[in-house]
Amino acid sequence: QQQVKQSPQSLIVQKGGISIINCAYENTAFDYFPWYQQFPGKGPALLIAIRPDVSEKKEGRFTISFNKSAKQFSLHIMDSQPGDSATYFCAAQLETSGSRLTFGEGTQLTVNP
Amino acid sequence: EPEVTQTPSHQVTQMGQEVILRCVPISNHLYFYWYRQILGQKVEFLVSFYNNEISEKSEIFDDQFSVERPDGSNFTLKIRSTKLEDSAMYFCASKPRYEQYFGPGTRLTVT
């Protein structure tokens, strides 16, 4: 019940295209859903996050769409650039403010020039 | 911009040896975490620390692991007797309330 499922495992997109990564969760007590970007040899960097009281959040080229009834959320990267090539992890956190992050399996995104 | 720092960046040790991984969280953050990531896999939670005590730990965090906040800035993870399967990237994270900020990690190689 603590799991977060992420797909696809890998994604190849042309420069300027839209990258879409999906995640699903089971535990309805999760109330904070961040996305992290990780470059090889580096730590995960917080990209964007959403709470379940909104259905969408946009920051620049990055948008999270959230479907509470379906227990799914997704990351959309508009106008994808080669510099966006990285591994993306979705995550979820319980309502307790000190609680852990539960990560998805990760998506390796490659944006071709 | 403040950031989480970790030392060393790479630690090589022999099986059975003790290692201490060090982290300096962002000052004024209240919650501290250790995660690990085996090569090519997802990030896994190890332990969380709040108010000078462990608040939660995973099944991975057995008696071989311990954490300490020896002073007002450092946060350490000790592995008493390393095993080959402890080889991984170890990430420290801290947060003020919701957003967790990760350090660059320590690559631990057990030979």
PDB file of C-alpha atoms in Angstrom:
ATOM      1  CA  GLN A   1       0.000   0.000   0.000  1.00  0.00           C
ATOM      2  CA  GLN A   2       3.023   2.248   0.364  1.00  0.00           C
ATOM      3  CA  GLN A   3       4.118   1.695  -3.225  1.00  0.00           C
ATOM      4  CA  VAL A   4       4.268   4.258  -5.986  1.00  0.00           C
ATOM      5  CA  LYS A   5       4.251   2.861  -9.506  1.00  0.00           C
ATOM      6  CA  GLN A   6       5.932   4.851 -12.271  1.00  0.00           C
ATOM      7  CA  SER A   7       5.907   4.465 -16.049  1.00  0.00           C
ATOM      8  CA  PRO A   8       7.464   4.348 -18.528  1.00  0.00           C
ATOM      9  CA  GLN A   9      10.840   3.034 -17.455  1.00  0.00           C
ATOM     10  CA  SER A  10      12.502   4.926 -20.291  1.00  0.00           C
ATOM     11  CA  LEU A  11      11.376   7.604 -22.702  1.00  0.00           C
ATOM     12  CA  ILE A  12      12.928   9.072 -25.824  1.00  0.00           C
ATOM     13  CA  VAL A  13      11.609  12.385 -27.097  1.00  0.00           C
ATOM     14  CA  GLN A  14      12.679  14.748 -29.842  1.00  0.00           C
ATOM     15  CA  LYS A  15      13.755  18.255 -28.963  1.00  0.00           C
ATOM     16  CA  GLY A  16      10.692  20.473 -28.708  1.00  0.00           C
ATOM     17  CA  GLY A  17       8.374  17.581 -27.970  1.00  0.00           C
ATOM     18  CA  ILE A  18       6.302  16.847 -24.884  1.00  0.00           C
ATOM     19  CA  SER A  19       7.545  14.331 -22.331  1.00  0.00           C
ATOM     20  CA  ILE A  20       4.915  12.655 -20.176  1.00  0.00           C
ATOM     21  CA  ILE A  21       5.687  10.474 -17.165  1.00  0.00           C
ATOM     22  CA  ASN A  22       2.967   8.811 -15.129  1.00  0.00           C
ATOM     23  CA  CYS A  23       2.685   7.656 -11.545  1.00  0.00           C
ATOM     24  CA  ALA A  24       0.029   5.831  -9.553  1.00  0.00           C
ATOM     25  CA  TYR A  25      -0.319   5.331  -5.843  1.00  0.00           C
ATOM     26  CA  GLU A  26      -2.525   3.266  -3.556  1.00  0.00           C
ATOM     27  CA  ASN A  27      -2.394   4.927  -0.168  1.00  0.00           C
ATOM     28  CA  THR A  28      -5.000   7.693   0.001  1.00  0.00           C
ATOM     29  CA  ALA A  29      -3.244   9.123   3.052  1.00  0.00           C
ATOM     30  CA  PHE A  30      -0.457  10.454   0.818  1.00  0.00           C
ATOM     31  CA  ASP A  31      -0.853  14.215   0.664  1.00  0.00           C
ATOM     32  CA  TYR A  32       2.283  15.556  -0.967  1.00  0.00           C
ATOM     33  CA  PHE A  33       3.569  14.519  -4.394  1.00  0.00           C
ATOM     34  CA  PRO A  34       6.948  15.826  -5.568  1.00  0.00           C
ATOM     35  CA  TRP A  35       8.921  15.104  -8.689  1.00  0.00           C
ATOM     36  CA  TYR A  36      12.683  14.855  -8.568  1.00  0.00           C
ATOM     37  CA  GLN A  37      15.217  15.161 -11.363  1.00  0.00           C
ATOM     38  CA  GLN A  38      18.472  13.266 -11.079  1.00  0.00           C
ATOM     39  CA  PHE A  39      21.555  13.572 -13.259  1.00  0.00           C
ATOM     40  CA  PRO A  40      24.156  10.773 -13.249  1.00  0.00           C
ATOM     41  CA  GLY A  41      26.287  10.823 -10.113  1.00  0.00           C
ATOM     42  CA  LYS A  42      24.178  13.520  -8.459  1.00  0.00           C
ATOM     43  CA  GLY A  43      21.520  13.636  -5.804  1.00  0.00           C
ATOM     44  CA  PRO A  44      17.815  13.984  -6.629  1.00  0.00           C
ATOM     45  CA  ALA A  45      16.833  17.619  -7.085  1.00  0.00           C
ATOM     46  CA  LEU A  46      13.317  18.781  -6.306  1.00  0.00           C
ATOM     47  CA  LEU A  47      11.646  19.865  -9.525  1.00  0.00           C
ATOM     48  CA  ILE A  48       8.011  20.546  -8.732  1.00  0.00           C
ATOM     49  CA  ALA A  49       5.447  19.309  -6.221  1.00  0.00           C
ATOM     50  CA  ILE A  50       1.690  19.251  -5.747  1.00  0.00           C
ATOM     51  CA  ARG A  51      -0.836  18.764  -2.962  1.00  0.00           C
ATOM     52  CA  PRO A  52      -4.069  16.842  -3.644  1.00  0.00           C
ATOM     53  CA  ASP A  53      -6.293  19.886  -3.218  1.00  0.00           C
ATOM     54  CA  VAL A  54      -5.375  21.097  -6.710  1.00  0.00           C
ATOM     55  CA  SER A  55      -5.590  19.267 -10.046  1.00  0.00           C
ATOM     56  CA  GLU A  56      -2.712  20.978 -11.810  1.00  0.00           C
ATOM     57  CA  LYS A  57       0.418  22.955 -11.046  1.00  0.00           C
ATOM     58  CA  LYS A  58       2.644  24.605 -13.606  1.00  0.00           C
ATOM     59  CA  GLU A  59       6.151  25.965 -13.225  1.00  0.00           C
ATOM     60  CA  GLY A  60       7.732  27.081 -16.453  1.00  0.00           C
ATOM     61  CA  ARG A  61       7.881  24.139 -18.850  1.00  0.00           C
ATOM     62  CA  PHE A  62       6.982  21.629 -16.106  1.00  0.00           C
ATOM     63  CA  THR A  63       3.388  20.757 -15.214  1.00  0.00           C
ATOM     64  CA  ILE A  64       1.986  18.246 -12.738  1.00  0.00           C
ATOM     65  CA  SER A  65      -1.491  16.917 -13.424  1.00  0.00           C
ATOM     66  CA  PHE A  66      -3.191  15.271 -10.468  1.00  0.00           C
ATOM     67  CA  ASN A  67      -6.242  12.978 -10.537  1.00  0.00           C
ATOM     68  CA  LYS A  68      -7.277  12.274  -6.968  1.00  0.00           C
ATOM     69  CA  SER A  69     -10.130   9.873  -7.797  1.00  0.00           C
ATOM     70  CA  ALA A  70      -7.866   7.761 -10.013  1.00  0.00           C
ATOM     71  CA  LYS A  71      -4.920   8.078  -7.587  1.00  0.00           C
ATOM     72  CA  GLN A  72      -2.661   9.095 -10.435  1.00  0.00           C
ATOM     73  CA  PHE A  73      -0.415  12.006 -11.196  1.00  0.00           C
ATOM     74  CA  SER A  74       1.812  12.851 -14.086  1.00  0.00           C
ATOM     75  CA  LEU A  75       4.650  15.132 -15.078  1.00  0.00           C
ATOM     76  CA  HIS A  76       4.522  16.941 -18.411  1.00  0.00           C
ATOM     77  CA  ILE A  77       7.638  18.581 -19.790  1.00  0.00           C
ATOM     78  CA  MET A  78       6.761  20.962 -22.585  1.00  0.00           C
ATOM     79  CA  ASP A  79       9.266  21.940 -25.281  1.00  0.00           C
ATOM     80  CA  SER A  80      11.661  19.243 -24.068  1.00  0.00           C
ATOM     81  CA  GLN A  81      15.344  20.114 -24.377  1.00  0.00           C
ATOM     82  CA  PRO A  82      18.490  17.932 -24.499  1.00  0.00           C
ATOM     83  CA  GLY A  83      19.428  19.416 -21.108  1.00  0.00           C
ATOM     84  CA  ASP A  84      16.287  17.792 -19.678  1.00  0.00           C
ATOM     85  CA  SER A  85      17.833  14.366 -20.292  1.00  0.00           C
ATOM     86  CA  ALA A  86      17.952  12.831 -16.816  1.00  0.00           C
ATOM     87  CA  THR A  87      16.172  10.326 -14.608  1.00  0.00           C
ATOM     88  CA  TYR A  88      12.898  11.528 -13.157  1.00  0.00           C
ATOM     89  CA  PHE A  89      11.394  10.131  -9.985  1.00  0.00           C
ATOM     90  CA  CYS A  90       7.916  10.710  -8.694  1.00  0.00           C
ATOM     91  CA  ALA A  91       7.399  10.387  -4.968  1.00  0.00           C
ATOM     92  CA  ALA A  92       4.691  10.555  -2.346  1.00  0.00           C
ATOM     93  CA  GLN A  93       4.613  11.478   1.298  1.00  0.00           C
ATOM     94  CA  LEU A  94       2.110  10.883   4.084  1.00  0.00           C
ATOM     95  CA  GLU A  95       0.313  13.638   5.928  1.00  0.00           C
ATOM     96  CA  THR A  96       2.664  13.466   8.907  1.00  0.00           C
ATOM     97  CA  SER A  97       5.116  16.290   8.314  1.00  0.00           C
ATOM     98  CA  GLY A  98       8.170  14.245   9.279  1.00  0.00           C
ATOM     99  CA  SER A  99       7.359  11.229   7.188  1.00  0.00           C
ATOM    100  CA  ARG A 100       9.465   9.572   4.529  1.00  0.00           C
ATOM    101  CA  LEU A 101       9.302   9.958   0.769  1.00  0.00           C
ATOM    102  CA  THR A 102       8.244   6.861  -1.128  1.00  0.00           C
ATOM    103  CA  PHE A 103       9.777   6.934  -4.588  1.00  0.00           C
ATOM    104  CA  GLY A 104       8.667   5.484  -7.897  1.00  0.00           C
ATOM    105  CA  GLU A 105      11.033   3.357  -9.927  1.00  0.00           C
ATOM    106  CA  GLY A 106      12.264   6.217 -12.077  1.00  0.00           C
ATOM    107  CA  THR A 107      12.055   7.158 -15.750  1.00  0.00           C
ATOM    108  CA  GLN A 108      15.156   7.696 -17.807  1.00  0.00           C
ATOM    109  CA  LEU A 109      14.368  10.522 -20.221  1.00  0.00           C
ATOM    110  CA  THR A 110      16.463  11.116 -23.315  1.00  0.00           C
ATOM    111  CA  VAL A 111      15.773  14.191 -25.420  1.00  0.00           C
ATOM    112  CA  ASN A 112      17.370  13.957 -28.829  1.00  0.00           C
ATOM    113  CA  PRO A 113      18.603  17.163 -30.484  1.00  0.00           C
TER     114      PRO A 113
ATOM    115  CA  GLU B   1      21.363  29.157  -1.932  1.00  0.00           C
ATOM    116  CA  PRO B   2      21.831  26.823   1.058  1.00  0.00           C
ATOM    117  CA  GLU B   3      22.404  23.183   0.231  1.00  0.00           C
ATOM    118  CA  VAL B   4      22.922  19.843   1.899  1.00  0.00           C
ATOM    119  CA  THR B   5      26.547  18.724   1.810  1.00  0.00           C
ATOM    120  CA  GLN B   6      27.945  15.222   2.232  1.00  0.00           C
ATOM    121  CA  THR B   7      31.385  13.786   2.800  1.00  0.00           C
ATOM    122  CA  PRO B   8      33.154  11.854   1.527  1.00  0.00           C
ATOM    123  CA  SER B   9      31.959  11.772  -2.057  1.00  0.00           C
ATOM    124  CA  HIS B  10      33.325   8.234  -2.468  1.00  0.00           C
ATOM    125  CA  GLN B  11      34.251   5.718   0.202  1.00  0.00           C
ATOM    126  CA  VAL B  12      35.829   2.360  -0.502  1.00  0.00           C
ATOM    127  CA  THR B  13      35.926  -0.109   2.360  1.00  0.00           C
ATOM    128  CA  GLN B  14      36.477  -3.779   2.951  1.00  0.00           C
ATOM    129  CA  MET B  15      33.694  -6.094   3.996  1.00  0.00           C
ATOM    130  CA  GLY B  16      33.301  -6.144   7.772  1.00  0.00           C
ATOM    131  CA  GLN B  17      34.733  -2.673   8.297  1.00  0.00           C
ATOM    132  CA  GLU B  18      32.883   0.212   9.892  1.00  0.00           C
ATOM    133  CA  VAL B  19      32.103   3.326   7.881  1.00  0.00           C
ATOM    134  CA  ILE B  20      30.740   6.701   8.864  1.00  0.00           C
ATOM    135  CA  LEU B  21      29.037   8.856   6.284  1.00  0.00           C
ATOM    136  CA  ARG B  22      28.704  12.530   7.104  1.00  0.00           C
ATOM    137  CA  CYS B  23      26.122  15.117   6.201  1.00  0.00           C
ATOM    138  CA  VAL B  24      25.604  18.773   6.958  1.00  0.00           C
ATOM    139  CA  PRO B  25      21.887  19.527   6.513  1.00  0.00           C
ATOM    140  CA  ILE B  26      20.544  22.950   5.672  1.00  0.00           C
ATOM    141  CA  SER B  27      20.527  25.051   8.817  1.00  0.00           C
ATOM    142  CA  ASN B  28      17.090  25.685  10.370  1.00  0.00           C
ATOM    143  CA  HIS B  29      15.734  22.482   8.840  1.00  0.00           C
ATOM    144  CA  LEU B  30      14.049  20.270  11.399  1.00  0.00           C
ATOM    145  CA  TYR B  31      13.863  16.843   9.805  1.00  0.00           C
ATOM    146  CA  PHE B  32      16.759  14.751   8.582  1.00  0.00           C
ATOM    147  CA  TYR B  33      16.845  11.627   6.481  1.00  0.00           C
ATOM    148  CA  TRP B  34      19.094   8.999   5.008  1.00  0.00           C
ATOM    149  CA  TYR B  35      18.204   7.243   1.787  1.00  0.00           C
ATOM    150  CA  ARG B  36      20.141   4.858  -0.363  1.00  0.00           C
ATOM    151  CA  GLN B  37      20.128   4.056  -4.058  1.00  0.00           C
ATOM    152  CA  ILE B  38      21.610   0.868  -5.411  1.00  0.00           C
ATOM    153  CA  LEU B  39      22.986   1.424  -8.916  1.00  0.00           C
ATOM    154  CA  GLY B  40      20.173   1.714 -11.451  1.00  0.00           C
ATOM    155  CA  GLN B  41      17.412   1.323  -8.887  1.00  0.00           C
ATOM    156  CA  LYS B  42      15.031   3.633  -7.102  1.00  0.00           C
ATOM    157  CA  VAL B  43      15.785   5.674  -4.035  1.00  0.00           C
ATOM    158  CA  GLU B  44      14.958   3.796  -0.821  1.00  0.00           C
ATOM    159  CA  PHE B  45      14.254   5.271   2.582  1.00  0.00           C
ATOM    160  CA  LEU B  46      16.483   4.234   5.465  1.00  0.00           C
ATOM    161  CA  VAL B  47      15.746   6.435   8.461  1.00  0.00           C
ATOM    162  CA  SER B  48      14.319   9.755   9.560  1.00  0.00           C
ATOM    163  CA  PHE B  49      15.484  11.827  12.510  1.00  0.00           C
ATOM    164  CA  TYR B  50      13.711  14.587  14.365  1.00  0.00           C
ATOM    165  CA  ASN B  51      14.259  16.275  17.697  1.00  0.00           C
ATOM    166  CA  ASN B  52      17.431  14.259  18.314  1.00  0.00           C
ATOM    167  CA  GLU B  53      15.844  10.876  17.895  1.00  0.00           C
ATOM    168  CA  ILE B  54      14.849   8.409  15.200  1.00  0.00           C
ATOM    169  CA  SER B  55      11.262   9.046  14.146  1.00  0.00           C
ATOM    170  CA  GLU B  56      10.959   6.269  11.581  1.00  0.00           C
ATOM    171  CA  LYS B  57      13.142   3.554  10.085  1.00  0.00           C
ATOM    172  CA  SER B  58      12.743   1.047   7.291  1.00  0.00           C
ATOM    173  CA  GLU B  59      13.320  -2.683   7.363  1.00  0.00           C
ATOM    174  CA  ILE B  60      16.686  -2.030   5.697  1.00  0.00           C
ATOM    175  CA  PHE B  61      17.847  -0.071   8.750  1.00  0.00           C
ATOM    176  CA  ASP B  62      18.817  -2.992  10.955  1.00  0.00           C
ATOM    177  CA  ASP B  63      21.159  -3.187  13.951  1.00  0.00           C
ATOM    178  CA  GLN B  64      24.192  -2.616  11.736  1.00  0.00           C
ATOM    179  CA  PHE B  65      23.054   0.944  11.081  1.00  0.00           C
ATOM    180  CA  SER B  66      22.966   3.894  13.437  1.00  0.00           C
ATOM    181  CA  VAL B  67      22.520   7.631  13.096  1.00  0.00           C
ATOM    182  CA  GLU B  68      23.727  10.494  15.187  1.00  0.00           C
ATOM    183  CA  ARG B  69      23.592  14.242  15.308  1.00  0.00           C
ATOM    184  CA  PRO B  70      26.731  14.819  17.362  1.00  0.00           C
ATOM    185  CA  ASP B  71      26.526  18.607  17.259  1.00  0.00           C
ATOM    186  CA  GLY B  72      24.267  21.321  15.895  1.00  0.00           C
ATOM    187  CA  SER B  73      25.262  20.850  12.289  1.00  0.00           C
ATOM    188  CA  ASN B  74      26.448  17.332  11.444  1.00  0.00           C
ATOM    189  CA  PHE B  75      24.283  14.274  10.845  1.00  0.00           C
ATOM    190  CA  THR B  76      26.016  10.927  10.477  1.00  0.00           C
ATOM    191  CA  LEU B  77      25.150   7.434   9.316  1.00  0.00           C
ATOM    192  CA  LYS B  78      27.291   4.613  10.675  1.00  0.00           C
ATOM    193  CA  ILE B  79      27.413   1.118   9.277  1.00  0.00           C
ATOM    194  CA  ARG B  80      29.129  -1.104  11.834  1.00  0.00           C
ATOM    195  CA  SER B  81      30.127  -4.093   9.754  1.00  0.00           C
ATOM    196  CA  THR B  82      29.719  -3.483   6.051  1.00  0.00           C
ATOM    197  CA  LYS B  83      28.478  -6.161   3.664  1.00  0.00           C
ATOM    198  CA  LEU B  84      28.901  -6.362  -0.097  1.00  0.00           C
ATOM    199  CA  GLU B  85      25.208  -5.524  -0.516  1.00  0.00           C
ATOM    200  CA  ASP B  86      25.693  -2.218   1.291  1.00  0.00           C
ATOM    201  CA  SER B  87      27.398  -0.894  -1.842  1.00  0.00           C
ATOM    202  CA  ALA B  88      25.192   1.973  -2.990  1.00  0.00           C
ATOM    203  CA  MET B  89      24.825   5.737  -3.144  1.00  0.00           C
ATOM    204  CA  TYR B  90      23.778   7.118   0.211  1.00  0.00           C
ATOM    205  CA  PHE B  91      21.866  10.362   0.234  1.00  0.00           C
ATOM    206  CA  CYS B  92      21.207  12.646   3.141  1.00  0.00           C
ATOM    207  CA  ALA B  93      18.176  14.915   2.982  1.00  0.00           C
ATOM    208  CA  SER B  94      16.717  17.604   5.175  1.00  0.00           C
ATOM    209  CA  LYS B  95      13.532  19.578   5.185  1.00  0.00           C
ATOM    210  CA  PRO B  96      11.866  22.454   6.979  1.00  0.00           C
ATOM    211  CA  ARG B  97       8.375  20.983   6.677  1.00  0.00           C
ATOM    212  CA  TYR B  98       7.448  19.330   3.364  1.00  0.00           C
ATOM    213  CA  GLU B  99      10.121  19.817   0.710  1.00  0.00           C
ATOM    214  CA  GLN B 100      13.019  17.435   1.117  1.00  0.00           C
ATOM    215  CA  TYR B 101      16.366  18.643  -0.190  1.00  0.00           C
ATOM    216  CA  PHE B 102      18.951  16.045  -1.023  1.00  0.00           C
ATOM    217  CA  GLY B 103      22.706  16.158  -0.801  1.00  0.00           C
ATOM    218  CA  PRO B 104      24.998  15.026  -3.625  1.00  0.00           C
ATOM    219  CA  GLY B 105      25.467  11.606  -2.062  1.00  0.00           C
ATOM    220  CA  THR B 106      28.292   9.364  -0.943  1.00  0.00           C
ATOM    221  CA  ARG B 107      29.156   6.444  -3.151  1.00  0.00           C
ATOM    222  CA  LEU B 108      29.985   3.527  -0.864  1.00  0.00           C
ATOM    223  CA  THR B 109      31.854   0.641  -2.407  1.00  0.00           C
ATOM    224  CA  VAL B 110      32.330  -2.473  -0.272  1.00  0.00           C
ATOM    225  CA  THR B 111      34.941  -4.906  -1.559  1.00  0.00           C
TER     226      THR B 111
END
